[in-house]
């Protein structure tokens, strides 16, 4: 995966051909759960994660017909992770949580309590660290792929991962 | 570290398992996607207001966020004459296609430098400055309505003509403070087209050595206008609610130049200790309750304090070669980031800071904006020597009323972030 593959702009013939051959609906059904997993890890509430995921796919759809997406899978993952960690988004999410205070807690979740604690701690990390950890452990990207997705160097991603894990170890009282 | 990795892998497996049990909804339709793109984020409005009120941050804090999030929301609450801005749909700088530069009528005011430009929610107000050739200071102003594309003169200010003054929009009034040779100020209410005087500031906004304002900086925090004279190391904050100035603690770093920044929670300064070529340290300090603390020091070639911006979850600092670093203030480590595409430019103007983005002026036709959707710097070509001081963000476009041009006109343009078809 190269840096350009997740961006927008002119595409080469082979990308265009691949892109045009697949209906958006197929792309959505194939990628939805993977993208939702990233959003769920980075946001507190299930409904927010689902909303964020749909927003990312809606953004992709707006570009789909113009064939402006070189790598739609990477693009939609980047967008959802960026949206999830943005301070603006966090403020909105917090606001909605307060408005819906009576419904605090995700009663529909079946995630193990320990795992909930882990993702809660991840969401408290600095944004880039949280993003790197989720893209590595949940989305399964390599450090180089994350570097390309986030537009930073591979060493920078390693630094974010190391620092994030060190903070998590301390927060979760896990022996390093 | 292995143990932590195992914990994360287990948590990720749990998460994937949970997500795999969820039903896949119907994909968005093209109609829905387009509707979402052109409708303001209305459901967030109530949440944002509740958020600010519950946390006791005050209405203005919420409105500051809304100021960048939705022009209609902002106008309904803030604007003296609520009027939607065309294409007013973007929460922040992001564009499915290259934004377009559109010139507009520069209006009745003479070309000038050192003036101020403020966005009220429905109008752009240009005031003060000095004529480009004669350097004669000015005290006139006018307001531009981007919907009607019309100008109106504003009432004469109870202030002497001046340049390089500090301004802020409070939600109801435009504050004008200081300027070269001045300590007084006034507040203009566009709803009534009236001015009122405000108390003088004790912070000098002029450098006696150079008779310029280059060593002063100001920032609006959502509640107060903060002024800082870097060389005197004096800070004060004006609140229109109390109509009083309050002295703030000195930074105490003996800086030669600096700039104030606000991240929505804390007051920060970026500063350098000198201008010599060997100076390669940019300092970042934060005001916590009643004292400043040095957060971090960035090693960067040719540091310039003003070349810094808060982009939503981290600070970015860069130099005129486009070399950029970023740092989350909760983790005081600067990490080299994607270069900003302004390399090769002779100079760089003050950025236009938004809530979660920034527009950077490279001054050589190679400018950049931070696209919030893809979290990348995108190149854009802007005319002339633009500056954040002379630009405003309306919620859907940047409006710039700049310095006098070589041809004797005004560099006035709009940078429109249009929607996809």
XYZ file of C-alpha atoms in Angstrom:
597
model
C 0.000 0.000 0.000
C 1.415 3.380 -0.881
C 0.590 6.756 0.571
C -1.383 7.692 -2.483
C -3.514 4.638 -2.457
C -5.754 5.907 0.302
C -6.097 9.431 -1.006
C -8.449 11.020 -3.444
C -7.610 12.320 -6.857
C -6.819 10.938 -10.265
C -6.528 7.211 -10.435
C -4.659 5.016 -12.834
C -6.388 2.745 -15.295
C -6.116 -0.448 -13.300
C -7.488 1.171 -10.123
C -10.315 2.677 -12.099
C -11.129 -0.625 -13.669
C -11.160 -2.428 -10.324
C -13.217 0.274 -8.721
C -15.732 0.453 -11.521
C -16.216 -3.252 -11.605
C -17.605 -3.408 -8.082
C -20.984 -1.988 -7.088
C -20.838 0.194 -3.994
C -23.345 -2.052 -2.245
C -20.937 -4.998 -2.479
C -18.087 -2.911 -1.151
C -20.274 -1.775 1.747
C -21.367 -5.274 2.713
C -17.816 -6.628 2.520
C -16.205 -3.837 4.538
C -18.915 -2.746 6.952
C -18.009 -4.929 9.936
C -14.285 -4.262 9.686
C -14.842 -0.529 9.622
C -17.399 -0.784 12.423
C -14.813 -2.602 14.559
C -12.431 0.341 14.246
C -15.185 2.804 15.103
C -16.330 0.692 18.061
C -12.826 0.566 19.501
C -12.424 4.328 19.285
C -15.856 5.490 20.430
C -17.722 4.900 23.630
C -21.176 4.007 22.448
C -22.359 1.473 19.944
C -24.777 3.913 18.336
C -21.995 6.446 17.831
C -19.788 3.828 16.240
C -22.553 2.819 13.875
C -23.322 6.423 13.005
C -19.673 7.171 12.391
C -19.302 4.125 10.213
C -22.271 5.130 8.099
C -20.884 8.647 7.779
C -17.606 7.262 6.483
C -19.395 5.097 3.921
C -21.594 8.018 2.886
C -18.454 10.047 2.282
C -17.045 7.196 0.239
C -20.254 6.946 -1.743
C -20.060 10.621 -2.663
C -16.693 9.908 -4.280
C -17.537 6.457 -5.598
C -19.219 7.411 -8.826
C -16.451 9.834 -9.698
C -13.860 7.079 -9.258
C -11.900 9.412 -7.024
C -10.961 6.716 -4.518
C -7.758 4.894 -5.292
C -8.154 2.448 -2.447
C -11.668 2.647 -1.006
C -10.986 0.083 1.753
C -8.046 2.009 3.150
C -9.757 5.344 2.612
C -12.881 4.472 4.557
C -10.805 3.044 7.455
C -8.703 6.189 7.602
C -11.735 8.435 7.554
C -13.513 6.520 10.306
C -10.445 6.481 12.554
C -9.763 10.175 11.961
C -13.344 11.092 12.666
C -13.398 8.978 15.801
C -10.347 10.563 17.389
C -11.004 14.145 16.396
C -11.563 16.401 19.319
C -14.549 17.914 17.583
C -16.113 14.510 17.244
C -15.313 13.645 20.825
C -17.103 16.773 22.020
C -20.134 15.840 19.995
C -20.078 12.289 21.300
C -19.751 13.469 24.889
C -22.581 15.900 24.362
C -24.844 13.203 23.019
C -23.904 10.943 25.890
C -24.908 13.626 28.348
C -28.164 14.273 26.573
C -28.921 10.569 26.654
C -27.658 10.147 30.180
C -30.505 7.895 31.142
C -29.295 5.389 28.641
C -25.757 5.320 29.978
C -23.876 2.146 29.282
C -24.168 0.007 26.225
C -26.670 -2.615 27.319
C -26.559 -4.326 23.949
C -22.848 -4.971 24.093
C -21.674 -8.487 24.653
C -17.994 -7.564 24.851
C -16.193 -9.017 27.834
C -15.862 -6.588 30.756
C -12.069 -6.783 30.649
C -12.095 -5.879 26.983
C -14.385 -2.932 27.623
C -11.839 -1.733 30.164
C -9.069 -2.078 27.575
C -10.899 -0.038 24.943
C -11.898 2.566 27.492
C -8.203 2.957 28.314
C -7.324 3.100 24.607
C -9.786 5.939 24.081
C -8.052 7.913 26.827
C -4.730 7.795 24.999
C -3.521 10.711 22.898
C -5.363 10.588 19.590
C -2.531 9.372 17.388
C -1.575 6.628 19.851
C -5.167 5.390 20.046
C -5.443 5.487 16.275
C -2.217 3.541 15.779
C -3.192 0.868 18.313
C -6.640 0.318 16.832
C -5.404 0.236 13.243
C -2.694 -2.258 14.269
C -4.603 -4.553 16.619
C -8.177 -4.277 15.341
C -7.789 -3.506 11.651
C -4.690 -5.656 11.336
C -2.553 -3.174 9.421
C 1.236 -3.328 9.534
C 3.261 -0.410 10.849
C 4.174 0.580 7.302
C 0.558 0.470 6.214
C -0.493 2.616 9.175
C 2.301 5.046 8.364
C 0.922 5.363 4.865
C -2.634 5.707 6.080
C -1.783 8.438 8.579
C 0.796 10.191 6.425
C 3.640 9.771 8.926
C 6.863 7.778 9.004
C 7.023 4.136 10.039
C 9.251 5.058 12.969
C 6.630 7.527 14.101
C 4.018 4.787 14.093
C 6.363 2.574 16.114
C 6.781 5.418 18.606
C 2.999 5.865 18.866
C 2.479 2.124 19.339
C 5.241 1.815 21.950
C 4.116 4.844 23.910
C 0.480 3.852 23.691
C 1.173 0.327 24.913
C 3.344 1.643 27.730
C 0.545 3.937 28.843
C -1.966 1.116 28.600
C 0.271 -1.154 30.654
C 0.326 1.451 33.378
C -3.383 2.241 33.166
C -4.441 -1.403 33.124
C -1.746 -2.447 35.601
C -0.462 -5.047 33.197
C 3.106 -6.299 33.721
C 5.270 -5.212 30.800
C 5.516 -5.262 26.685
C 4.410 -8.639 25.375
C 1.755 -8.945 28.054
C 0.129 -5.700 26.959
C 0.116 -6.892 23.366
C -1.627 -10.096 24.441
C -4.246 -8.108 26.337
C -4.845 -5.966 23.267
C -5.091 -8.955 20.972
C -7.652 -10.588 23.260
C -9.640 -7.371 23.476
C -9.500 -7.027 19.687
C -10.738 -10.596 19.255
C -13.632 -9.884 21.631
C -14.423 -6.745 19.724
C -14.402 -8.450 16.331
C -16.552 -11.235 17.704
C -19.050 -8.711 19.024
C -19.120 -6.799 15.749
C -19.520 -9.979 13.725
C -22.777 -10.649 15.558
C -24.246 -7.347 14.458
C -26.477 -7.182 11.430
C -25.220 -5.323 8.420
C -27.606 -2.457 7.703
C -28.683 -1.356 4.280
C -25.969 0.602 2.527
C -26.465 4.348 2.248
C -28.172 5.466 -0.912
C -26.785 8.117 -3.188
C -29.673 10.355 -2.242
C -28.909 9.964 1.488
C -25.226 10.634 0.949
C -25.963 13.803 -0.952
C -28.562 14.948 1.576
C -26.094 14.437 4.435
C -23.501 16.412 2.575
C -25.697 19.439 2.116
C -27.542 19.541 5.425
C -25.966 21.036 8.571
C -25.362 18.633 11.423
C -28.560 19.598 13.181
C -28.798 16.702 15.640
C -25.471 17.713 17.125
C -26.695 21.193 17.990
C -28.662 20.249 21.073
C -25.907 17.974 22.214
C -23.220 20.577 21.915
C -25.183 23.169 23.816
C -26.037 20.662 26.527
C -22.414 19.635 26.708
C -21.220 23.175 27.284
C -23.959 23.976 29.762
C -23.567 20.785 31.768
C -19.844 21.266 32.053
C -20.371 24.857 33.063
C -18.196 26.160 30.318
C -20.672 28.868 29.475
C -22.692 29.515 26.409
C -19.917 31.247 24.562
C -17.745 28.177 24.638
C -20.467 26.208 22.951
C -21.015 28.981 20.506
C -17.328 29.046 19.712
C -17.590 25.434 18.667
C -20.766 26.122 16.760
C -19.114 29.086 15.145
C -17.096 26.622 13.097
C -19.613 23.867 12.855
C -22.723 25.244 11.307
C -23.296 28.691 9.886
C -27.067 28.450 10.291
C -26.781 27.416 13.915
C -24.328 30.175 14.560
C -26.467 32.791 12.913
C -29.581 31.722 14.708
C -27.853 32.272 18.017
C -25.130 34.799 17.398
C -25.857 36.773 14.339
C -27.565 40.152 14.499
C -29.421 39.427 11.271
C -29.567 35.676 10.824
C -28.985 34.850 7.195
C -27.720 31.589 5.798
C -24.450 31.702 3.941
C -24.515 30.071 0.502
C -23.210 26.531 0.598
C -22.912 26.875 4.378
C -22.617 23.212 5.050
C -19.084 22.227 5.992
C -18.219 21.562 9.612
C -14.609 22.431 8.860
C -12.071 22.487 6.074
C -12.642 19.436 3.970
C -13.487 19.125 0.359
C -14.329 16.329 -2.011
C -12.751 18.398 -4.730
C -10.236 21.245 -4.902
C -11.718 24.365 -3.290
C -12.233 27.259 -5.663
C -10.818 30.770 -5.329
C -13.475 33.329 -6.261
C -12.694 37.082 -6.341
C -15.306 39.442 -4.920
C -15.984 43.169 -4.891
C -13.565 44.706 -2.394
C -16.081 47.421 -1.538
C -15.812 51.085 -0.619
C -12.730 51.057 1.610
C -9.360 52.262 0.378
C -6.638 49.615 0.038
C -4.714 49.295 3.292
C -2.393 47.268 5.487
C -2.542 46.592 9.223
C -6.342 46.446 9.275
C -8.583 43.915 10.999
C -11.097 41.469 9.532
C -13.805 39.868 11.693
C -16.673 37.450 10.949
C -19.896 38.109 12.878
C -21.942 35.181 11.687
C -23.487 37.107 8.843
C -21.031 39.845 7.890
C -17.328 40.408 7.441
C -16.243 43.641 9.144
C -13.085 45.373 7.922
C -11.792 48.203 10.103
C -8.763 50.499 10.565
C -5.283 50.023 9.153
C -3.088 52.395 7.184
C -2.821 53.378 3.536
C -0.215 51.342 1.763
C 1.858 54.105 0.196
C 1.525 57.063 2.568
C 1.181 55.016 5.717
C -1.649 57.283 6.858
C -3.630 55.552 9.570
C -7.353 55.026 9.069
C -10.409 54.841 11.342
C -13.089 53.845 8.894
C -14.704 50.482 8.375
C -17.319 48.631 6.385
C -19.254 45.377 6.586
C -19.662 42.862 3.759
C -22.655 40.543 3.500
C -21.530 37.464 1.531
C -25.111 36.331 0.867
C -26.296 39.591 -0.635
C -22.788 40.424 -1.837
C -23.242 43.976 -0.591
C -21.208 46.376 1.521
C -22.422 48.885 4.120
C -20.390 51.510 5.959
C -20.271 51.107 9.723
C -20.701 53.914 12.260
C -17.574 55.973 13.078
C -15.598 54.550 15.986
C -14.824 56.527 19.160
C -11.182 55.720 18.486
C -8.310 57.482 16.773
C -7.120 56.020 13.503
C -4.726 53.131 14.014
C -3.128 50.051 12.587
C -2.085 46.645 13.922
C -4.783 46.678 16.598
C -6.161 43.482 18.152
C -9.691 42.306 17.484
C -12.141 39.590 18.502
C -15.781 38.714 17.930
C -17.540 38.070 21.234
C -20.811 36.817 19.851
C -22.440 40.241 20.009
C -19.635 42.733 19.576
C -16.385 43.276 17.722
C -13.674 44.237 20.194
C -10.943 46.581 18.983
C -7.991 47.052 21.336
C -4.643 48.838 21.175
C -2.681 49.161 17.982
C 0.539 51.029 17.384
C 0.690 53.942 19.825
C -2.624 53.161 21.514
C -3.881 51.477 24.694
C -7.574 52.289 24.374
C -10.281 50.227 22.794
C -13.943 50.010 21.855
C -16.638 47.484 21.085
C -18.829 47.636 17.969
C -22.319 46.117 17.946
C -23.411 45.439 14.355
C -27.036 44.856 15.384
C -27.380 48.477 16.503
C -24.482 49.872 14.448
C -23.129 51.478 17.620
C -19.827 51.588 19.453
C -19.023 51.714 23.165
C -15.678 52.441 24.719
C -13.966 49.858 26.864
C -11.273 50.360 29.521
C -7.683 50.900 28.394
C -5.382 47.926 28.500
C -2.177 48.046 30.505
C -0.404 45.813 28.010
C 1.547 47.826 25.478
C 0.687 46.747 21.972
C 3.584 48.689 20.502
C 7.291 47.969 20.597
C 9.055 51.247 21.548
C 12.229 50.109 19.819
C 10.705 49.495 16.430
C 7.368 51.300 16.739
C 5.713 48.168 15.456
C 3.354 45.655 16.944
C 5.499 42.677 16.095
C 6.082 41.651 19.688
C 2.441 41.440 20.696
C -0.086 38.685 20.239
C -3.725 38.176 21.097
C -6.206 35.317 21.150
C -9.932 34.934 21.824
C -10.700 32.159 24.299
C -14.448 32.091 23.847
C -14.914 34.328 26.891
C -11.978 36.700 26.960
C -9.586 38.532 24.675
C -6.063 37.837 25.919
C -3.229 40.214 25.039
C 0.470 39.436 25.441
C 3.450 41.738 25.022
C 6.244 39.217 24.567
C 9.200 41.482 25.321
C 7.585 43.106 28.372
C 6.138 39.689 29.236
C 2.861 41.268 30.272
C -0.475 39.545 29.807
C -4.010 40.733 30.409
C -7.463 39.446 29.553
C -10.586 41.485 28.782
C -14.068 40.156 29.438
C -17.005 41.942 27.831
C -19.220 40.397 30.518
C -17.452 42.278 33.309
C -16.051 45.052 31.080
C -12.749 44.697 32.949
C -9.162 43.772 32.240
C -7.556 41.144 34.442
C -3.778 40.767 34.648
C -2.502 37.253 33.985
C 0.766 35.686 35.194
C 3.905 36.433 33.182
C 5.226 33.556 31.068
C 8.720 33.968 32.516
C 10.739 32.472 29.657
C 12.550 35.622 28.457
C 11.389 35.170 24.902
C 12.225 37.380 21.947
C 9.086 36.564 19.980
C 5.997 34.549 20.600
C 2.379 33.920 19.840
C -0.669 33.032 21.935
C -2.701 29.931 21.100
C -5.949 28.529 22.542
C -6.914 24.863 22.215
C -10.388 25.128 23.692
C -9.222 24.336 27.207
C -5.923 26.028 27.932
C -3.953 29.092 26.956
C -0.622 28.243 25.297
C 2.289 30.253 23.961
C 4.829 29.343 21.334
C 8.053 31.324 21.673
C 11.693 31.605 20.684
C 14.538 33.108 22.679
C 16.124 34.947 19.774
C 16.377 35.299 16.032
C 19.981 34.270 15.451
C 20.551 31.546 12.870
C 21.684 29.153 15.553
C 18.377 29.446 17.398
C 16.564 26.250 16.622
C 14.292 25.801 19.595
C 10.591 26.544 19.689
C 9.166 26.514 23.193
C 5.593 25.586 24.067
C 4.212 26.655 27.469
C 0.759 26.355 29.045
C -1.103 28.419 31.624
C -2.442 26.170 34.388
C -4.641 28.073 36.865
C -2.133 30.666 38.067
C 1.229 29.724 36.589
C 2.845 28.937 33.249
C 4.726 25.723 32.749
C 7.034 24.739 29.913
C 5.339 21.857 28.122
C 7.990 21.007 25.553
C 10.767 22.328 23.367
C 10.765 21.545 19.675
C 14.063 21.357 17.804
C 13.326 22.773 14.370
C 15.390 24.715 11.836
C 14.368 28.389 11.618
C 11.519 28.282 14.118
C 8.847 30.969 13.861
C 6.288 31.020 16.712
C 3.389 32.132 14.561
C 3.837 29.112 12.298
C 1.825 26.911 14.602
C -1.786 25.877 14.885
C -4.164 23.718 16.893
C -5.914 21.283 14.557
C -8.430 19.653 16.834
C -6.420 17.123 18.797
C -2.821 18.288 18.516
C -0.544 21.212 17.829
C 1.312 21.425 14.561
C 4.389 23.625 14.141
C 6.222 24.126 10.866
C 8.816 26.339 9.231
C 8.928 28.141 5.920
C 10.297 25.033 4.252
C 7.188 23.087 5.167
C 8.984 20.880 7.679
C 6.307 20.036 10.233
C 6.054 18.448 13.647
C 3.031 17.593 15.753
C 2.427 17.126 19.443
C -0.503 16.245 21.656
C -0.222 18.532 24.691
C -0.970 15.572 26.976
C 2.126 13.847 25.608
C 4.842 16.491 25.288
C 6.776 14.749 22.551
C 7.106 16.346 19.131
C 6.979 13.910 16.261
C 7.907 14.753 12.716
C 4.795 14.647 10.577
C 3.849 14.794 6.952
C 5.514 17.856 5.333
C 3.218 20.759 4.561
C 3.203 21.512 0.810
C 4.579 25.049 1.040
C 8.202 24.156 0.441
C 10.147 26.619 -1.646
C 8.176 29.657 -0.553
C 10.028 32.804 0.447
C 7.833 33.551 3.396
C 4.797 32.293 5.246
C 1.905 34.296 6.645
C 0.021 33.778 9.887
C -2.241 30.736 9.591
C -6.003 30.934 9.837
C -6.843 28.665 12.776
C -10.144 26.819 12.916
C -11.456 24.457 15.575
C -9.945 21.370 14.010
C -8.134 22.601 10.957
C -5.983 25.410 9.598
C -5.272 27.291 6.397
C -1.609 28.038 5.777
C -0.389 30.825 3.537
C 2.864 30.025 1.742
C 3.108 33.350 -0.093
C 4.272 31.848 -3.365
C 1.140 30.320 -4.798
C 1.805 27.188 -2.785
C -0.567 27.164 0.155
C -2.210 24.395 2.152
C -5.204 23.478 4.258
C -5.657 20.641 6.705
C -8.423 18.399 5.370
C -10.251 17.053 8.404
C -11.860 14.115 6.613
C -8.637 12.482 5.527
C -6.405 14.194 8.118
C -3.903 15.387 5.569
C -2.496 18.669 4.352
C -3.846 19.452 0.904
C -2.224 21.915 -1.453
C -4.222 24.881 -2.661
C -3.173 27.885 -4.693
C -4.142 31.229 -3.182
C -3.494 34.639 -4.729
C -1.134 37.193 -3.219
C 0.320 37.362 0.258
C -2.579 36.115 2.343
C -2.708 36.024 6.111
C -4.905 34.566 8.802
C -5.214 38.070 10.249
C -7.074 39.136 7.151
C -9.141 36.000 6.671
C -12.251 34.605 8.285
C -13.970 31.231 8.148
C -17.723 31.432 7.706
C -18.464 27.754 8.059
C -18.342 27.013 4.362
C -15.722 29.288 2.932
C -12.745 31.444 3.758
C -13.227 35.137 3.031
C -10.061 37.178 2.680
C -9.804 40.972 2.540
C -6.083 41.507 2.378
C -3.312 43.990 1.986
C -3.079 46.532 -0.800
C -1.759 44.970 -3.977
C 1.053 46.297 -6.150
C -1.592 47.379 -8.636
C -3.228 49.564 -5.991
C -6.221 47.343 -5.354
C -7.219 44.956 -2.588
C -6.523 41.243 -2.555
C -10.100 40.167 -1.843
C -11.156 36.595 -2.541
C -13.335 33.780 -1.262
C -12.114 30.207 -0.998
C -15.218 28.092 -1.476
C -15.362 24.493 -0.312
C -18.019 23.119 -2.610
C -19.886 19.860 -2.332
C -19.605 16.983 -4.675
C -22.294 16.487 -7.239
